[in-house]
Coordinates of N, CA and C in Angstrom, one line a residue:
Chain Z
X757 N 71.9 317.7 244.0 CA 72.7 317.0 245.0 C 71.8 316.1 245.8
X758 N 72.2 314.9 246.0 CA 71.5 314.0 246.8 C 71.8 314.2 248.3
X759 N 70.9 314.4 249.1 CA 71.1 314.6 250.5 C 70.4 313.5 251.3
X760 N 71.2 312.9 252.2 CA 70.7 311.8 253.0 C 70.6 312.3 254.5
X761 N 69.6 311.8 255.2 CA 69.4 312.1 256.6 C 69.4 310.8 257.3
X762 N 70.1 310.8 258.5 CA 70.2 309.5 259.2 C 69.7 309.7 260.7
X763 N 69.3 308.6 261.2 CA 68.9 308.5 262.6 C 68.0 309.6 263.0
X764 N 68.3 310.3 264.1 CA 67.4 311.3 264.6 C 67.1 312.4 263.6
X765 N 68.1 312.8 262.8 CA 67.9 313.8 261.8 C 66.9 313.4 260.8
X766 N 66.8 312.1 260.4 CA 65.8 311.6 259.5 C 64.4 311.7 260.1
X767 N 64.3 311.4 261.4 CA 63.0 311.5 262.1 C 62.5 312.9 262.1
X768 N 63.4 313.9 262.4 CA 63.1 315.3 262.5 C 62.8 315.9 261.1
X769 N 63.6 315.5 260.1 CA 63.3 316.0 258.7 C 62.1 315.3 258.1
X770 N 61.7 314.2 258.6 CA 60.6 313.5 258.0 C 60.9 312.7 256.8
X771 N 62.2 312.6 256.5 CA 62.6 311.8 255.3 C 64.0 311.3 255.4
X772 N 64.3 310.3 254.6 CA 65.7 309.7 254.6 C 66.6 310.3 253.6
X773 N 65.9 310.8 252.5 CA 66.7 311.3 251.4 C 65.9 312.3 250.6
X774 N 66.6 313.2 249.9 CA 65.9 314.1 249.0 C 67.0 314.6 248.0
X775 N 66.5 315.2 246.9 CA 67.4 315.8 245.9 C 67.2 317.3 245.8
X776 N 68.3 318.0 245.9 CA 68.3 319.4 245.8 C 68.8 319.9 244.4
X777 N 68.2 320.8 243.8 CA 68.7 321.4 242.6 C 69.7 322.5 242.9
X778 N 70.9 322.4 242.5 CA 71.9 323.4 242.8 C 72.6 323.8 241.5
X779 N 73.0 325.1 241.3 CA 73.7 325.5 240.1 C 75.2 325.5 240.4
X780 N 75.6 325.9 241.5 CA 77.0 326.0 241.8 C 77.7 324.7 242.0
X781 N 78.9 324.6 241.7 CA 79.7 323.3 241.9 C 80.0 323.0 243.4
X782 N 80.0 324.1 244.2 CA 80.3 323.9 245.6 C 79.3 324.7 246.4
X783 N 79.1 324.2 247.6 CA 78.1 324.9 248.6 C 78.8 325.0 249.9
X784 N 78.8 326.2 250.5 CA 79.4 326.2 251.9 C 78.6 325.4 252.9
X785 N 79.2 325.1 254.0 CA 78.5 324.3 255.0 C 77.4 325.2 255.6
X786 N 77.6 326.5 255.7 CA 76.6 327.4 256.2 C 75.4 327.4 255.3
X787 N 75.6 327.5 254.0 CA 74.6 327.5 253.0 C 73.8 326.2 253.0
X788 N 74.6 325.1 253.2 CA 73.9 323.8 253.3 C 72.9 323.8 254.4
X789 N 73.3 324.2 255.6 CA 72.4 324.2 256.7 C 71.2 325.1 256.5
X790 N 71.5 326.3 255.9 CA 70.4 327.2 255.6 C 69.3 326.6 254.8
X791 N 69.8 325.9 253.8 CA 68.8 325.2 252.9 C 68.1 324.0 253.6
X792 N 68.9 323.3 254.3 CA 68.3 322.1 255.0 C 67.2 322.6 256.0
X793 N 67.5 323.7 256.7 CA 66.5 324.2 257.7 C 65.4 324.9 257.0
X794 N 65.6 325.5 255.8 CA 64.5 326.1 255.1 C 63.5 325.0 254.7
X795 N 64.0 323.9 254.3 CA 63.2 322.7 253.9 C 62.6 322.1 255.1
X796 N 63.3 322.0 256.2 CA 62.9 321.2 257.4 C 63.2 322.1 258.6
X797 N 62.3 323.0 259.0 CA 62.6 324.0 260.1 C 63.0 323.3 261.4
X798 N 62.5 322.1 261.6 CA 62.8 321.4 262.9 C 64.2 321.0 263.0
X799 N 65.0 321.1 261.9 CA 66.4 320.7 261.9 C 67.3 321.8 262.5
X800 N 66.7 323.0 262.8 CA 67.4 324.1 263.3 C 68.3 323.8 264.5
X801 N 67.8 323.1 265.5 CA 68.6 322.7 266.6 C 69.6 321.6 266.3
X802 N 69.3 320.8 265.3 CA 70.3 319.7 264.9 C 71.5 320.2 264.3
X803 N 71.5 321.4 263.7 CA 72.7 321.9 263.0 C 73.9 322.0 263.9
X804 N 73.6 322.2 265.2 CA 74.7 322.4 266.2 C 75.3 321.1 266.6
X805 N 74.5 320.0 266.5 CA 75.1 318.8 267.0 C 75.4 317.7 265.9
X806 N 75.0 318.0 264.6 CA 75.2 317.1 263.6 C 76.5 317.5 262.8
X807 N 77.1 316.5 262.2 CA 78.2 316.8 261.2 C 77.5 316.5 259.8
X808 N 78.2 317.0 258.8 CA 77.8 316.8 257.4 C 78.9 316.2 256.7
X809 N 78.6 315.2 255.9 CA 79.5 314.5 255.0 C 79.2 314.8 253.6
X810 N 80.3 315.0 252.8 CA 80.1 315.2 251.3 C 81.1 314.2 250.7
X811 N 80.5 313.4 249.8 CA 81.4 312.4 249.1 C 82.1 311.4 250.1
X812 N 81.3 311.1 251.2 CA 81.8 310.1 252.2 C 82.9 310.7 253.1
X813 N 83.1 312.0 253.1 CA 84.1 312.6 253.9 C 83.4 313.7 254.8
X814 N 83.8 313.7 256.1 CA 83.3 314.8 256.9 C 83.7 316.2 256.4
X815 N 82.8 317.1 256.4 CA 83.1 318.5 256.0 C 83.5 319.2 257.2
X816 N 84.7 319.8 257.2 CA 85.2 320.5 258.4 C 84.4 321.8 258.6
X817 N 84.5 322.3 259.8 CA 83.9 323.6 260.2 C 84.4 324.7 259.2
X818 N 83.5 325.4 258.6 CA 84.0 326.4 257.6 C 84.2 325.9 256.2
X819 N 84.0 324.6 256.1 CA 84.3 324.0 254.8 C 83.2 324.1 253.8
X820 N 83.3 323.3 252.7 CA 82.3 323.3 251.7 C 82.0 322.0 251.1
X821 N 80.9 321.8 250.4 CA 80.5 320.5 249.9 C 80.6 320.6 248.4
X822 N 80.9 319.4 247.8 CA 80.9 319.2 246.3 C 79.4 318.9 246.0
X823 N 78.8 319.7 245.2 CA 77.4 319.5 244.9 C 77.1 318.3 244.0
X824 N 78.2 317.8 243.4 CA 78.1 316.6 242.6 C 78.2 315.3 243.4
X825 N 78.6 315.5 244.6 CA 78.7 314.3 245.5 C 77.5 314.2 246.4
X826 N 77.3 313.0 247.0 CA 76.3 312.8 247.9 C 76.6 313.4 249.2
X827 N 75.6 314.1 249.8 CA 75.8 314.7 251.1 C 75.0 313.9 252.1
X828 N 75.4 314.0 253.4 CA 74.7 313.3 254.4 C 74.7 314.1 255.7
X829 N 73.6 314.1 256.4 CA 73.5 314.8 257.8 C 73.8 313.6 258.8
X830 N 74.8 313.8 259.6 CA 75.3 312.7 260.4 C 75.1 313.1 261.9
X831 N 74.1 312.6 262.6 CA 73.9 312.9 264.0 C 75.1 312.3 264.8
X832 N 75.2 312.6 266.1 CA 76.2 311.9 266.9 C 76.0 310.4 266.8
X833 N 77.2 309.7 266.5 CA 77.1 308.3 266.3 C 77.0 307.5 267.6
X834 N 76.5 306.2 267.5 CA 76.3 305.4 268.7 C 76.5 303.9 268.4
X835 N 77.5 303.6 267.5 CA 77.8 302.2 267.3 C 78.5 301.6 268.4
X836 N 78.8 300.3 268.2 CA 79.6 299.6 269.2 C 78.8 299.0 270.4
Chain O
X946 N 96.9 292.0 257.7 CA 95.6 292.0 257.1 C 94.7 293.0 257.9
X947 N 94.0 293.8 257.1 CA 93.0 294.7 257.6 C 91.7 294.4 257.0
X948 N 90.6 294.2 257.8 CA 89.3 293.8 257.3 C 88.2 294.5 258.1
X949 N 87.3 295.2 257.4 CA 86.1 295.7 258.1 C 84.9 295.3 257.4
X950 N 83.9 294.8 258.2 CA 82.7 294.2 257.6 C 81.5 294.7 258.3
X951 N 80.4 294.8 257.6 CA 79.1 295.1 258.3 C 78.2 293.8 257.9
X952 N 77.4 293.4 258.9 CA 76.6 292.2 258.7 C 75.3 292.3 259.4
X953 N 74.2 291.7 258.7 CA 72.9 291.7 259.3 C 72.7 290.3 260.0
X954 N 73.7 289.4 259.9 CA 73.6 288.1 260.5 C 74.3 288.1 261.8
X955 N 74.0 287.1 262.6 CA 74.7 286.8 263.9 C 76.2 286.8 263.6
X956 N 77.0 287.5 264.4 CA 78.4 287.7 264.1 C 79.2 286.4 264.5
X957 N 80.1 286.1 263.5 CA 81.0 285.0 263.8 C 82.3 285.4 263.2
X958 N 83.4 285.3 263.9 CA 84.7 285.7 263.4 C 85.7 284.5 263.8
X959 N 86.0 283.7 262.8 CA 86.9 282.6 263.1 C 88.3 283.1 263.7
X960 N 88.8 282.4 264.6 CA 90.0 282.9 265.3 C 91.2 283.0 264.3
X961 N 92.0 284.0 264.4 CA 93.2 284.2 263.6 C 94.3 283.3 264.1
X962 N 95.1 282.8 263.2 CA 96.3 282.2 263.6 C 97.5 282.9 262.9
X963 N 98.3 283.5 263.7 CA 99.4 284.3 263.2 C 100.7 284.0 263.9
X964 N 101.5 283.1 263.4 CA 102.7 282.7 264.1 C 103.7 283.8 264.4
X965 N 103.5 285.0 263.7 CA 104.5 286.1 264.0 C 104.0 286.9 265.2
X966 N 102.8 286.7 265.7 CA 102.3 287.5 266.8 C 102.2 286.7 268.1
X967 N 102.7 287.4 269.1 CA 102.6 286.8 270.5 C 101.3 287.1 271.1
X968 N 100.5 288.1 270.6 CA 99.3 288.5 271.2 C 98.1 288.5 270.2
X969 N 97.0 287.8 270.5 CA 95.8 287.9 269.7 C 94.7 288.4 270.7
X970 N 94.2 289.6 270.5 CA 93.3 290.1 271.5 C 91.9 290.4 270.8
X971 N 90.9 289.9 271.3 CA 89.5 290.1 270.8 C 88.6 290.9 271.7
X972 N 88.0 291.9 271.3 CA 86.9 292.6 272.0 C 85.6 292.3 271.4
X973 N 84.6 291.9 272.2 CA 83.3 291.7 271.7 C 82.4 292.6 272.5
X974 N 81.7 293.5 271.8 CA 80.7 294.4 272.4 C 79.3 293.7 272.3
X975 N 78.7 293.4 273.4 CA 77.4 292.7 273.3 C 76.3 293.6 273.8
X976 N 75.1 293.3 273.4 CA 73.9 294.1 273.8 C 73.5 293.7 275.2
X977 N 73.5 294.8 276.1 CA 73.1 294.5 277.5 C 71.6 294.5 277.6
X978 N 71.2 294.0 278.8 CA 69.7 293.8 279.0 C 69.0 295.0 279.4
X979 N 69.7 296.1 279.6 CA 68.9 297.4 279.9 C 69.4 298.5 279.1
X980 N 68.6 299.5 278.8 CA 68.9 300.7 278.1 C 68.2 301.9 278.9
X981 N 69.1 302.8 279.3 CA 68.5 303.9 280.2 C 67.7 303.4 281.4
X982 N 68.2 302.3 281.9 CA 67.6 301.7 283.2 C 66.4 300.8 282.9
X983 N 65.9 300.7 281.7 CA 64.8 299.9 281.4 C 65.2 298.6 280.7
X984 N 64.5 297.5 281.1 CA 64.9 296.2 280.4 C 64.5 296.3 278.9
X985 N 65.3 295.7 278.1 CA 65.1 295.6 276.7 C 65.3 294.2 276.2
X986 N 64.8 293.9 275.0 CA 64.9 292.6 274.4 C 66.0 292.7 273.3
X987 N 66.2 293.8 272.7 CA 67.2 294.0 271.6 C 67.5 295.4 271.4
X988 N 68.5 295.7 270.6 CA 68.8 297.0 270.0 C 68.8 296.9 268.5
X989 N 68.3 298.0 267.9 CA 68.4 298.0 266.4 C 69.5 299.0 266.0
X990 N 70.3 298.5 265.1 CA 71.4 299.4 264.6 C 71.2 299.7 263.1
X991 N 71.6 300.9 262.7 CA 71.5 301.3 261.3 C 72.8 302.0 261.0
X992 N 73.1 302.1 259.7 CA 74.4 302.8 259.4 C 74.3 303.5 258.0
X993 N 75.2 304.4 257.8 CA 75.4 305.0 256.5 C 76.5 304.0 256.0
X994 N 76.1 303.0 255.3 CA 77.0 301.8 255.1 C 78.2 302.1 254.3
X995 N 78.1 302.9 253.3 CA 79.3 303.1 252.5 C 80.3 303.9 253.3
X996 N 79.9 304.9 254.0 CA 80.8 305.7 254.8 C 81.3 305.0 256.0
X997 N 80.4 304.2 256.6 CA 80.8 303.4 257.8 C 82.0 302.4 257.5
X998 N 81.8 301.7 256.3 CA 82.9 300.8 255.9 C 84.2 301.5 255.7
X999 N 84.1 302.7 255.0 CA 85.3 303.5 254.7 C 85.9 304.0 256.0
X1000 N 85.1 304.5 256.9 CA 85.7 305.0 258.2 C 86.3 303.8 259.0
X1001 N 85.6 302.7 259.0 CA 86.1 301.5 259.8 C 87.5 301.1 259.3
X1002 N 87.6 301.0 258.0 CA 88.9 300.6 257.4 C 90.0 301.6 257.6
X1003 N 89.6 302.9 257.5 CA 90.6 303.9 257.7 C 91.1 303.9 259.2
X1004 N 90.1 303.7 260.1 CA 90.5 303.7 261.5 C 91.3 302.4 261.8
X1005 N 91.0 301.3 261.2 CA 91.8 300.1 261.4 C 93.2 300.3 260.9
X1006 N 93.4 300.9 259.8 CA 94.7 301.1 259.2 C 95.5 302.1 260.1
X1007 N 94.9 303.1 260.5 CA 95.5 304.1 261.4 C 95.9 303.5 262.7
X1008 N 95.0 302.7 263.3 CA 95.3 302.0 264.6 C 96.4 301.0 264.4
X1009 N 96.4 300.3 263.3 CA 97.4 299.2 263.1 C 98.8 299.9 263.0
X1010 N 98.8 301.0 262.2 CA 100.1 301.7 262.0 C 100.6 302.3 263.4
X1011 N 99.7 302.9 264.1 CA 100.1 303.6 265.3 C 100.7 302.6 266.4
X1012 N 100.2 301.4 266.4 CA 100.5 300.4 267.4 C 101.3 299.2 266.9
X1013 N 101.7 299.3 265.7 CA 102.6 298.2 265.1 C 101.9 296.8 265.1
X1014 N 100.5 296.9 264.8 CA 99.8 295.6 264.7 C 100.2 294.8 263.5
X1015 N 100.0 293.5 263.7 CA 100.2 292.6 262.5 C 99.0 292.5 261.7
X1016 N 97.8 292.5 262.4 CA 96.6 292.5 261.6 C 95.5 293.1 262.5
X1017 N 94.3 293.5 261.9 CA 93.2 294.0 262.6 C 91.9 293.7 261.8
X1018 N 90.9 293.2 262.5 CA 89.6 292.9 261.8 C 88.5 293.5 262.7
X1019 N 87.5 294.0 262.1 CA 86.3 294.4 262.8 C 85.1 294.0 262.0
X1020 N 84.1 293.5 262.7 CA 82.8 293.3 262.1 C 81.7 293.9 263.0
X1021 N 80.8 294.7 262.4 CA 79.7 295.3 263.2 C 78.4 294.8 262.6
X1022 N 77.5 294.5 263.5 CA 76.2 294.0 263.1 C 75.2 295.1 262.9
X1023 N 74.3 295.0 261.9 CA 73.3 295.9 261.7 C 71.9 295.2 261.8
X1024 N 70.9 296.0 262.0 CA 69.5 295.4 262.2 C 69.3 295.2 263.6
X1025 N 68.4 294.2 263.9 CA 68.1 293.9 265.3 C 69.0 292.9 265.9
X1026 N 69.6 293.3 267.1 CA 70.6 292.5 267.8 C 70.0 292.2 269.1
X1027 N 69.7 290.9 269.4 CA 69.1 290.5 270.7 C 70.1 290.7 271.8
X1028 N 69.5 290.9 273.0 CA 70.3 291.0 274.2 C 71.2 289.8 274.3
X1029 N 72.5 290.0 274.7 CA 73.4 288.9 274.9 C 74.2 288.6 273.6
X1030 N 73.8 289.1 272.5 CA 74.5 288.8 271.3 C 75.4 289.9 270.9
X1031 N 76.4 289.6 270.1 CA 77.5 290.6 269.8 C 77.0 291.6 268.8
X1032 N 77.2 292.9 269.1 CA 77.0 294.0 268.1 C 78.2 294.3 267.3
X1033 N 79.4 294.1 268.0 CA 80.7 294.4 267.3 C 81.7 293.4 267.8
X1034 N 82.6 292.9 266.9 CA 83.7 292.1 267.3 C 85.0 292.8 266.6
X1035 N 86.0 293.0 267.5 CA 87.2 293.6 267.0 C 88.3 292.7 267.4
X1036 N 89.2 292.3 266.5 CA 90.3 291.4 266.9 C 91.6 292.0 266.2
X1037 N 92.6 292.0 267.1 CA 93.9 292.5 266.6 C 95.0 291.5 267.0
X1038 N 96.0 291.5 266.2 CA 97.2 290.7 266.5 C 98.4 291.6 266.5
X1039 N 99.4 291.3 267.4 CA 100.6 292.1 267.5 C 101.7 291.3 268.1
X1040 N 102.9 291.7 268.0 CA 104.0 290.9 268.6 C 103.8 290.8 270.1
X1041 N 103.4 291.8 270.8 CA 103.2 291.8 272.2 C 101.9 292.3 272.7
X1042 N 101.5 292.0 273.9 CA 100.1 292.3 274.3 C 99.9 293.8 274.6
X1043 N 100.9 294.5 275.0 CA 100.7 295.9 275.4 C 100.1 296.7 274.2
X1044 N 100.7 296.5 273.0 CA 100.2 297.2 271.8 C 98.8 296.7 271.5
X1045 N 98.5 295.4 271.6 CA 97.2 294.9 271.2 C 96.1 295.5 272.1
X1046 N 96.3 295.5 273.4 CA 95.3 296.1 274.3 C 95.1 297.5 274.0
X1047 N 96.2 298.3 273.9 CA 96.1 299.7 273.6 C 95.4 300.0 272.3
X1048 N 95.6 299.2 271.3 CA 95.0 299.4 270.0 C 93.5 299.2 270.1
X1049 N 93.1 298.1 270.9 CA 91.6 297.8 271.0 C 90.9 299.0 271.7
X1050 N 91.5 299.6 272.8 CA 90.9 300.7 273.5 C 90.8 301.9 272.5
X1051 N 91.9 302.2 271.8 CA 91.9 303.4 271.0 C 90.9 303.2 269.8
X1052 N 90.9 302.1 269.2 CA 89.9 301.9 268.1 C 88.5 302.1 268.6
X1053 N 88.1 301.4 269.7 CA 86.7 301.5 270.1 C 86.4 303.0 270.5
X1054 N 87.3 303.7 271.1 CA 87.1 305.1 271.5 C 86.8 305.9 270.2
X1055 N 87.6 305.7 269.2 CA 87.5 306.5 268.0 C 86.3 306.1 267.2
X1056 N 86.0 304.8 267.2 CA 84.8 304.3 266.5 C 83.5 305.0 267.0
X1057 N 83.5 305.2 268.3 CA 82.3 305.7 268.9 C 82.2 307.2 268.7
X1058 N 83.1 307.8 268.0 CA 83.1 309.2 267.6 C 82.9 309.4 266.1
X1059 N 83.5 308.6 265.3 CA 83.6 308.9 263.9 C 82.8 308.0 262.9
X1060 N 82.5 306.8 263.3 CA 81.9 305.8 262.4 C 80.4 306.0 262.4
X1061 N 79.8 306.3 261.2 CA 78.4 306.5 261.1 C 77.5 305.3 261.3
X1062 N 77.4 304.8 262.5 CA 76.5 303.7 262.9 C 75.8 304.2 264.1
X1063 N 74.5 303.9 264.2 CA 73.6 304.3 265.3 C 72.8 303.2 265.8
X1064 N 72.6 303.3 267.1 CA 71.5 302.5 267.8 C 70.2 303.3 267.5
X1065 N 69.4 302.9 266.7 CA 68.2 303.7 266.4 C 67.0 303.3 267.2
X1066 N 67.0 302.2 267.8 CA 65.8 301.8 268.5 C 66.1 300.7 269.6
X1067 N 65.5 300.8 270.7 CA 65.5 299.7 271.7 C 64.2 298.9 271.6
X1068 N 64.3 297.6 271.5 CA 63.1 296.8 271.4 C 62.7 296.4 272.8
X1069 N 61.5 296.7 273.2 CA 61.0 296.4 274.5 C 60.8 295.0 274.8
X1070 N 60.9 294.6 276.1 CA 60.6 293.2 276.5 C 59.1 293.1 276.4
X1071 N 58.5 292.0 275.9 CA 57.1 291.9 275.8 C 56.5 291.3 277.0

């Protein structure tokens, strides 16, 4: 699963993108954050303020990700 | 007509002419000369471009339907945007002005919550 990090999350993670090896077709949001924080411990605080997208759609609270789709960690946006 | 665009160039949006609409309302968001109280020369914007375009279009369609708009267009700039230049231009047309103004407000409020675009850096004055 391709995982993208944006804005402040990318700075904290120290990377813009990485690839995760996953066996299951889906991953819960909780498991996603567990893995992201395992890889980048400084993301622990960010899990409370970032949203996660899977296949260009926001994953709702308690939802799950399609591991065949691109995932993204989305910090609070600031366009406009 | 619904149109959402991202651009790294200076923003230009030719005026719409729509004989069915009594109101054409344009909002331009420009870069101010200060950020957190300090003078700046520019802001740098970045986006999750594929998702940003998708969310912008979705939001335009929802706003157009909710307010009975005839058309809605938005263009957002990416990269470095100097002070005084436009970071975003939103233009809507509607039969009457009340709907057009309300749509502009609603779109901008929602854009600042859902569309994955960020100000990633303020460029200091040299």
